[in-house]
PDB file of C-alpha atoms and ligand atoms in Angstrom:
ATOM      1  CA  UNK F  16       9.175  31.122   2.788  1.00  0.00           C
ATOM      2  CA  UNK F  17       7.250  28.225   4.579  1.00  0.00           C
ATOM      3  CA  UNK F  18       4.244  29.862   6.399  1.00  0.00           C
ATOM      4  CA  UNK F  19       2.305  26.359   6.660  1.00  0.00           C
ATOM      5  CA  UNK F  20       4.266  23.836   7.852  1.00  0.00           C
ATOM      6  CA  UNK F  21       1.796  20.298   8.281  1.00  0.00           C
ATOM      7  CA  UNK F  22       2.985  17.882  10.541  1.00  0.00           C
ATOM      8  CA  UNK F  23       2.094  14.208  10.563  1.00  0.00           C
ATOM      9  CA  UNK F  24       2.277  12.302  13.718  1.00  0.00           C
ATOM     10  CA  UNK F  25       2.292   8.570  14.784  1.00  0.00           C
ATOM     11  CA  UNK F  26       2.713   8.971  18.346  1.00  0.00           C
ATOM     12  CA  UNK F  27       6.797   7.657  18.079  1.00  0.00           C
ATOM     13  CA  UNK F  28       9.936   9.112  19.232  1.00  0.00           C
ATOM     14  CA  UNK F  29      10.736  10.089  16.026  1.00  0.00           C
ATOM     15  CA  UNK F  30       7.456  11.848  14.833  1.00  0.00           C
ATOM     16  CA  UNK F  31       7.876  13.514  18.005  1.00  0.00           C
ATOM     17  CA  UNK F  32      11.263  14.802  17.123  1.00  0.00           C
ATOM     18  CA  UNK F  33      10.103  15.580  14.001  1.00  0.00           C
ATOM     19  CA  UNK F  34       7.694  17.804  15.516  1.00  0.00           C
ATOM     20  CA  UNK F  35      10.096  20.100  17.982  1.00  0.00           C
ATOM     21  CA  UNK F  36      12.036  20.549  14.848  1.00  0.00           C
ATOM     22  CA  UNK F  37       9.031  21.736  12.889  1.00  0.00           C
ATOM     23  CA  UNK F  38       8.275  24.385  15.910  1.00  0.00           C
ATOM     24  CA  UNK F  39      11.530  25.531  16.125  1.00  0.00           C
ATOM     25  CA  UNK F  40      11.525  26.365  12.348  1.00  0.00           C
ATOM     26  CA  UNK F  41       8.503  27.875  12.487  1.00  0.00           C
ATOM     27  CA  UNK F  42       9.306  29.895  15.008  1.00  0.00           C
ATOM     28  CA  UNK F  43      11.814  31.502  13.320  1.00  0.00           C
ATOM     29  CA  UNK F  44      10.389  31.776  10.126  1.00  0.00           C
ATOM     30  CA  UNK F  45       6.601  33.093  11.799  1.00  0.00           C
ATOM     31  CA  UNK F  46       4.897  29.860  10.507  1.00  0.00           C
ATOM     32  CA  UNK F  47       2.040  27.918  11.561  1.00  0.00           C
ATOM     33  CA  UNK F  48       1.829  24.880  12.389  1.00  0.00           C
ATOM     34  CA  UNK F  49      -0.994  21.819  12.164  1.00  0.00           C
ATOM     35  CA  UNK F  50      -0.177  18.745  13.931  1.00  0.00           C
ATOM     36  CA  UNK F  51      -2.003  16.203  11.574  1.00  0.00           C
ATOM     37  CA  UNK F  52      -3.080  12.371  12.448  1.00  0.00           C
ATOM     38  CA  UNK F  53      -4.397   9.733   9.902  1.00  0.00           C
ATOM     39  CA  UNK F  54      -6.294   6.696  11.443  1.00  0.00           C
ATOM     40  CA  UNK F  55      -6.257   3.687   9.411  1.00  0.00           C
ATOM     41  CA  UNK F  56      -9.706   3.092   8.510  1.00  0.00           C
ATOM     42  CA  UNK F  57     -11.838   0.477   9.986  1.00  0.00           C
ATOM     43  CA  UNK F  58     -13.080  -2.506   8.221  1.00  0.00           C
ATOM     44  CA  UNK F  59     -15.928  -1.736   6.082  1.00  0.00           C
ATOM     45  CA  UNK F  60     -17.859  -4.517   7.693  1.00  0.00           C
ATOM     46  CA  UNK F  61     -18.457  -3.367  10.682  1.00  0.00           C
ATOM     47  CA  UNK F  62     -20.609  -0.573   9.625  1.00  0.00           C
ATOM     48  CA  UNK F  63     -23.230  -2.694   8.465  1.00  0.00           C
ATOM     49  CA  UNK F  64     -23.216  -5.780  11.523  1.00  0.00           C
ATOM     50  CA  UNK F  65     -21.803  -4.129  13.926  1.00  0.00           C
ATOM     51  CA  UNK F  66     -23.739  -0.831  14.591  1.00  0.00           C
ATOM     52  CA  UNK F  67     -23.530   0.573  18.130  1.00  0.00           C
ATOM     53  CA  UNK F  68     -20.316  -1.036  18.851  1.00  0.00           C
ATOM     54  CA  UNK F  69     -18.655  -0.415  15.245  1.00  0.00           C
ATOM     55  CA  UNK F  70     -19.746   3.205  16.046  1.00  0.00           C
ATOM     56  CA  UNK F  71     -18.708   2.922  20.144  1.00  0.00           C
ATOM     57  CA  UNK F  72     -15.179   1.353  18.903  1.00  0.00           C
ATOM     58  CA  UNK F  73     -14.842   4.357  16.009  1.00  0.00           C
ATOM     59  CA  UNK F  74     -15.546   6.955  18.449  1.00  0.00           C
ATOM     60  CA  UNK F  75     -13.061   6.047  20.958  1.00  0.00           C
ATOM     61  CA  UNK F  76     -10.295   5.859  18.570  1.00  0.00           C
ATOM     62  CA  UNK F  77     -10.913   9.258  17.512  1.00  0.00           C
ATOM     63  CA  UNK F  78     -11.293  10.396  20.902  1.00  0.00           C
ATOM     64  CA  UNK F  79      -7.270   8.970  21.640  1.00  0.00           C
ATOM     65  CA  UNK F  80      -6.456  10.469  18.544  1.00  0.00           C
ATOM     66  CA  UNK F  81      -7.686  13.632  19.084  1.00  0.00           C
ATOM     67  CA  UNK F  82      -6.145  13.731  22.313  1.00  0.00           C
ATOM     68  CA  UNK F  83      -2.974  12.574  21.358  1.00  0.00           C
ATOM     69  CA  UNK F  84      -2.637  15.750  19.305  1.00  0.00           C
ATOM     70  CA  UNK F  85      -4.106  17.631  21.838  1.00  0.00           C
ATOM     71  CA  UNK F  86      -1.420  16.898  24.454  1.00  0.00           C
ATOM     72  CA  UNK F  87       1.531  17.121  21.528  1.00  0.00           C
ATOM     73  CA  UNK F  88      -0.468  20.947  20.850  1.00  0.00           C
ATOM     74  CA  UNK F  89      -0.109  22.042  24.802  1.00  0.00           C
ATOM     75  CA  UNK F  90       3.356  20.848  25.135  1.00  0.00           C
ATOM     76  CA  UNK F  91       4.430  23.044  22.537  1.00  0.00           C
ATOM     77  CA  UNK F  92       2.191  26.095  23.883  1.00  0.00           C
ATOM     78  CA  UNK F  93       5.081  28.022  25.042  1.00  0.00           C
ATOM     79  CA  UNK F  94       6.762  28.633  21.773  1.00  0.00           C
ATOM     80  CA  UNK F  95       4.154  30.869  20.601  1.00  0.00           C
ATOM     81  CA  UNK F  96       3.868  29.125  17.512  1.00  0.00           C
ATOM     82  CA  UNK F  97       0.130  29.316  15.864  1.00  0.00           C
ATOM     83  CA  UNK F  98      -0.716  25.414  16.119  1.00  0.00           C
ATOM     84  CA  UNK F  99      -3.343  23.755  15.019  1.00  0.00           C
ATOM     85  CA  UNK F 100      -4.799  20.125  15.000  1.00  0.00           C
ATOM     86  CA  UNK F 101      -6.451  17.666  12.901  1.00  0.00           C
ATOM     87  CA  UNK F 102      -7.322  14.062  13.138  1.00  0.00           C
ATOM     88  CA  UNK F 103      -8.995  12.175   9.718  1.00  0.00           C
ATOM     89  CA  UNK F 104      -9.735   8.629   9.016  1.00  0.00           C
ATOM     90  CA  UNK F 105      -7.966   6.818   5.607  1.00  0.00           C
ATOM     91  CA  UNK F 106      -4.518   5.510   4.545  1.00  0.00           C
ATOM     92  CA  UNK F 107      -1.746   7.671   6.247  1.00  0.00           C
ATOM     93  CA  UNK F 108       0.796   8.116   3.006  1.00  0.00           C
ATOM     94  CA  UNK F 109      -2.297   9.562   1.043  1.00  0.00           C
ATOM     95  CA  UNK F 110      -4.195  11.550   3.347  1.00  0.00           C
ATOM     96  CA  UNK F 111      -0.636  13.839   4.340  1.00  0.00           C
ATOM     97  CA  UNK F 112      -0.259  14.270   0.175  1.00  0.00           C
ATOM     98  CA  UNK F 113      -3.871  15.255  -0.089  1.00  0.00           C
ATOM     99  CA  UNK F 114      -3.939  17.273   3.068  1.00  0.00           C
ATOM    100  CA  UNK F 115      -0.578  19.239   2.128  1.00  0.00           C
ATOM    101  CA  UNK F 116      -2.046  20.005  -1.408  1.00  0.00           C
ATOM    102  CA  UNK F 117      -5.885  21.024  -0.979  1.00  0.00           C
ATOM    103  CA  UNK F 118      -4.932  23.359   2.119  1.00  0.00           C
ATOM    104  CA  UNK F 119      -1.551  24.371   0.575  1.00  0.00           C
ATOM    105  CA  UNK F 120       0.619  23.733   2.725  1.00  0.00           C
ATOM    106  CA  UNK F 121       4.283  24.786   1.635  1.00  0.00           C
ATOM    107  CA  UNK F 122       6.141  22.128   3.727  1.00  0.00           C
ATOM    108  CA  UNK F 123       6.165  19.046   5.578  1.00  0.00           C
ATOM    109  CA  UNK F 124       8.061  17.472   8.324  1.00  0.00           C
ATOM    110  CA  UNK F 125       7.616  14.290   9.494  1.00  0.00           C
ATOM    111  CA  UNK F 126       9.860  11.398  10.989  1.00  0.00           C
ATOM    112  CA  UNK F 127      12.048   8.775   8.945  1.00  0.00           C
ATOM    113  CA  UNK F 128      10.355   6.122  11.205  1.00  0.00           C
ATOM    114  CA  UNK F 129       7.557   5.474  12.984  1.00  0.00           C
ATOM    115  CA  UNK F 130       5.860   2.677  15.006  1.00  0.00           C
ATOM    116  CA  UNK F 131       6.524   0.219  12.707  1.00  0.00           C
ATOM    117  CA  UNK F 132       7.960  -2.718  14.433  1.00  0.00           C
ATOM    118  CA  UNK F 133      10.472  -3.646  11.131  1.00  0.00           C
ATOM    119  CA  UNK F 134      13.650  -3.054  11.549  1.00  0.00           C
ATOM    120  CA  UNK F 135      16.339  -2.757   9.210  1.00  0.00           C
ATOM    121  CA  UNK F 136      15.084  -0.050   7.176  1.00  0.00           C
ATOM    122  CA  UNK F 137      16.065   3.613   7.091  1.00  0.00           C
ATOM    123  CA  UNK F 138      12.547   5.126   6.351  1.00  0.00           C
ATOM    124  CA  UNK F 139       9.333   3.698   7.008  1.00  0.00           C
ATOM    125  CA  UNK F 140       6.436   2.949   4.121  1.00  0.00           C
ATOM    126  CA  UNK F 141       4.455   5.843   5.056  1.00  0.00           C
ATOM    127  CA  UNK F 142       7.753   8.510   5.163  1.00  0.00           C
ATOM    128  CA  UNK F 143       8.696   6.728   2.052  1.00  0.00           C
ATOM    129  CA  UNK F 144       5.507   7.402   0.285  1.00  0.00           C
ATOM    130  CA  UNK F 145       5.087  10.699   1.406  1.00  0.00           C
ATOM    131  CA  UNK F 146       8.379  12.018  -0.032  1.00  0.00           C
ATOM    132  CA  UNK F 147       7.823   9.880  -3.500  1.00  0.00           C
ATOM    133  CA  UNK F 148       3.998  11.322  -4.211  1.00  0.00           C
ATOM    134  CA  UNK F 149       4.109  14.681  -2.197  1.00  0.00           C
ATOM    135  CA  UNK F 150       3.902  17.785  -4.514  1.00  0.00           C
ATOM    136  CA  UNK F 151       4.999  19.829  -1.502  1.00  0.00           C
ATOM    137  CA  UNK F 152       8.857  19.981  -0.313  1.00  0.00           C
ATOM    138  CA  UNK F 153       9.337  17.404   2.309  1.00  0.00           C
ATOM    139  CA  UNK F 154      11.732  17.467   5.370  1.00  0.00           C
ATOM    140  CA  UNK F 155      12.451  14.277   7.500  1.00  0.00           C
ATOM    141  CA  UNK F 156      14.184  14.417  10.685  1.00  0.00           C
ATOM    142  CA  UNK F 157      16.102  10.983  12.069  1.00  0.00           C
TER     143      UNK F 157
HETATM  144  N1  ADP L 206      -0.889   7.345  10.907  1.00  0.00           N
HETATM  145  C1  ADP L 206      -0.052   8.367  10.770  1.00  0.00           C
HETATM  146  N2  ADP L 206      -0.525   9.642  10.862  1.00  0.00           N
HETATM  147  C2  ADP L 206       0.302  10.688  10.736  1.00  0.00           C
HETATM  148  N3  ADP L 206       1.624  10.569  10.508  1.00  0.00           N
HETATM  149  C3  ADP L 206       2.142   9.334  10.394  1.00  0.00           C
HETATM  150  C4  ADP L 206       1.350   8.177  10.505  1.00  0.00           C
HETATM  151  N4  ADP L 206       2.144   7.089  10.363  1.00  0.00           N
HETATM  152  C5  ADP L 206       3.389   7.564  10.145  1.00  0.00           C
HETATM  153  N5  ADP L 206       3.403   8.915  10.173  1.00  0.00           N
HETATM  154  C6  ADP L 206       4.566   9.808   9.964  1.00  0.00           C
HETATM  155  O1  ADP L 206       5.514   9.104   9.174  1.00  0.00           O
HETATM  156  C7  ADP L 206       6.753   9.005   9.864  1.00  0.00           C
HETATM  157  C8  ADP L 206       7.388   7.671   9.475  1.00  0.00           C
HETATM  158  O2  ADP L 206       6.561   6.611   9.916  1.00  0.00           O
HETATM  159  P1  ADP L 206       6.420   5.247   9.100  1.00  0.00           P
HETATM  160  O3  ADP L 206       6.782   5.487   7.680  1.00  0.00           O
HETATM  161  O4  ADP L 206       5.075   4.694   9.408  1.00  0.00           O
HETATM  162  O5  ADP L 206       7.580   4.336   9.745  1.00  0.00           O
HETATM  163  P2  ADP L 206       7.462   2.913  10.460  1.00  0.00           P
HETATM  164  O6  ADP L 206       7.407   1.925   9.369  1.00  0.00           O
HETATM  165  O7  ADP L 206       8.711   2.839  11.300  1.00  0.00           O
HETATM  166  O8  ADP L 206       6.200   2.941  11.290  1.00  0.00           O
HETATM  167  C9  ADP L 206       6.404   9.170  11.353  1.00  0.00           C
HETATM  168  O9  ADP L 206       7.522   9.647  12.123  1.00  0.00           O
HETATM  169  C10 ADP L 206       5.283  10.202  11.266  1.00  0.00           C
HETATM  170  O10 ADP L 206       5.840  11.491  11.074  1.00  0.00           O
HETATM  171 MG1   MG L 207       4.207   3.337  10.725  1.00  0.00          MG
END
């Protein structure tokens, strides 16, 4: 039961919790694990009067991105886990649904909230989405 566990992250506390939970599952059940970013895409203008620094500006962001994951992926090194990473461009909600359904993925866990600066709420838009649309089982840690 749960062999791929796909695990969005935002960069908060609480995707970041959501994330040590994920490992320690998957330790025990000998899952893997993909630590998963969505970047909000860009405006479409840019690509046409912006060039070089539309594509400068684009680049960068996926650089931090990729890093991001990259440090969250050597922190959790020492739990032997098989971890892998992935950064992709679009709206966060729909990219984990589509992501946890074309590469079958038997389980998510993400955080209730994120970044979001509005308070008041007990999940955030994007966990809310994700456990309304997902056709995968869905876990969220507080
Ligand atoms: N851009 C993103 N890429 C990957 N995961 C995300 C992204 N945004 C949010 N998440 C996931 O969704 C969880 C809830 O965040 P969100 O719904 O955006 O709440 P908030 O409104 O507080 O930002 C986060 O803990 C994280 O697991
Ligand atoms: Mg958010």
């Amino acid at each position: 039961m749960y062999k791929k566990i796909l695990v969005p992250l935002d960069g908060s506390e609480k995707a970041n919790a959501a994330a040590e939970h994920a490992i320690e599952l998957a330790a025990k059940l000998d899952a893997e694990v993909t630590l998963y970013h969505v970047i909000p895409a860009l405006s479409p203008y840019g690509n046409s009067n912006l060039n070089g620094a539309y594509q400068q500006i684009h680049n960068e962001i996926q650089a931090t991105g990729e890093e991001t994951l990259q440090k969250a992926q050597d922190n959790f090194a020492k739990s032997g886990v098989k971890l892998d990473i992935k950064v992709i461009w679009g709206d966060p909600a729909e990219e984990i649904c589509r992501e946890a359904k074309e590469r079958e993925f038997d389980l998510i866990v993400m955080g209730s909230r994120g970044l979001g600066e509005i308070r008041g709420f007990i999940m955030g838009s994007v966990s809310n989405r994700v456990v309304r649309h997902a056709s995968t089982p869905v876990l969220i840690v507080r």
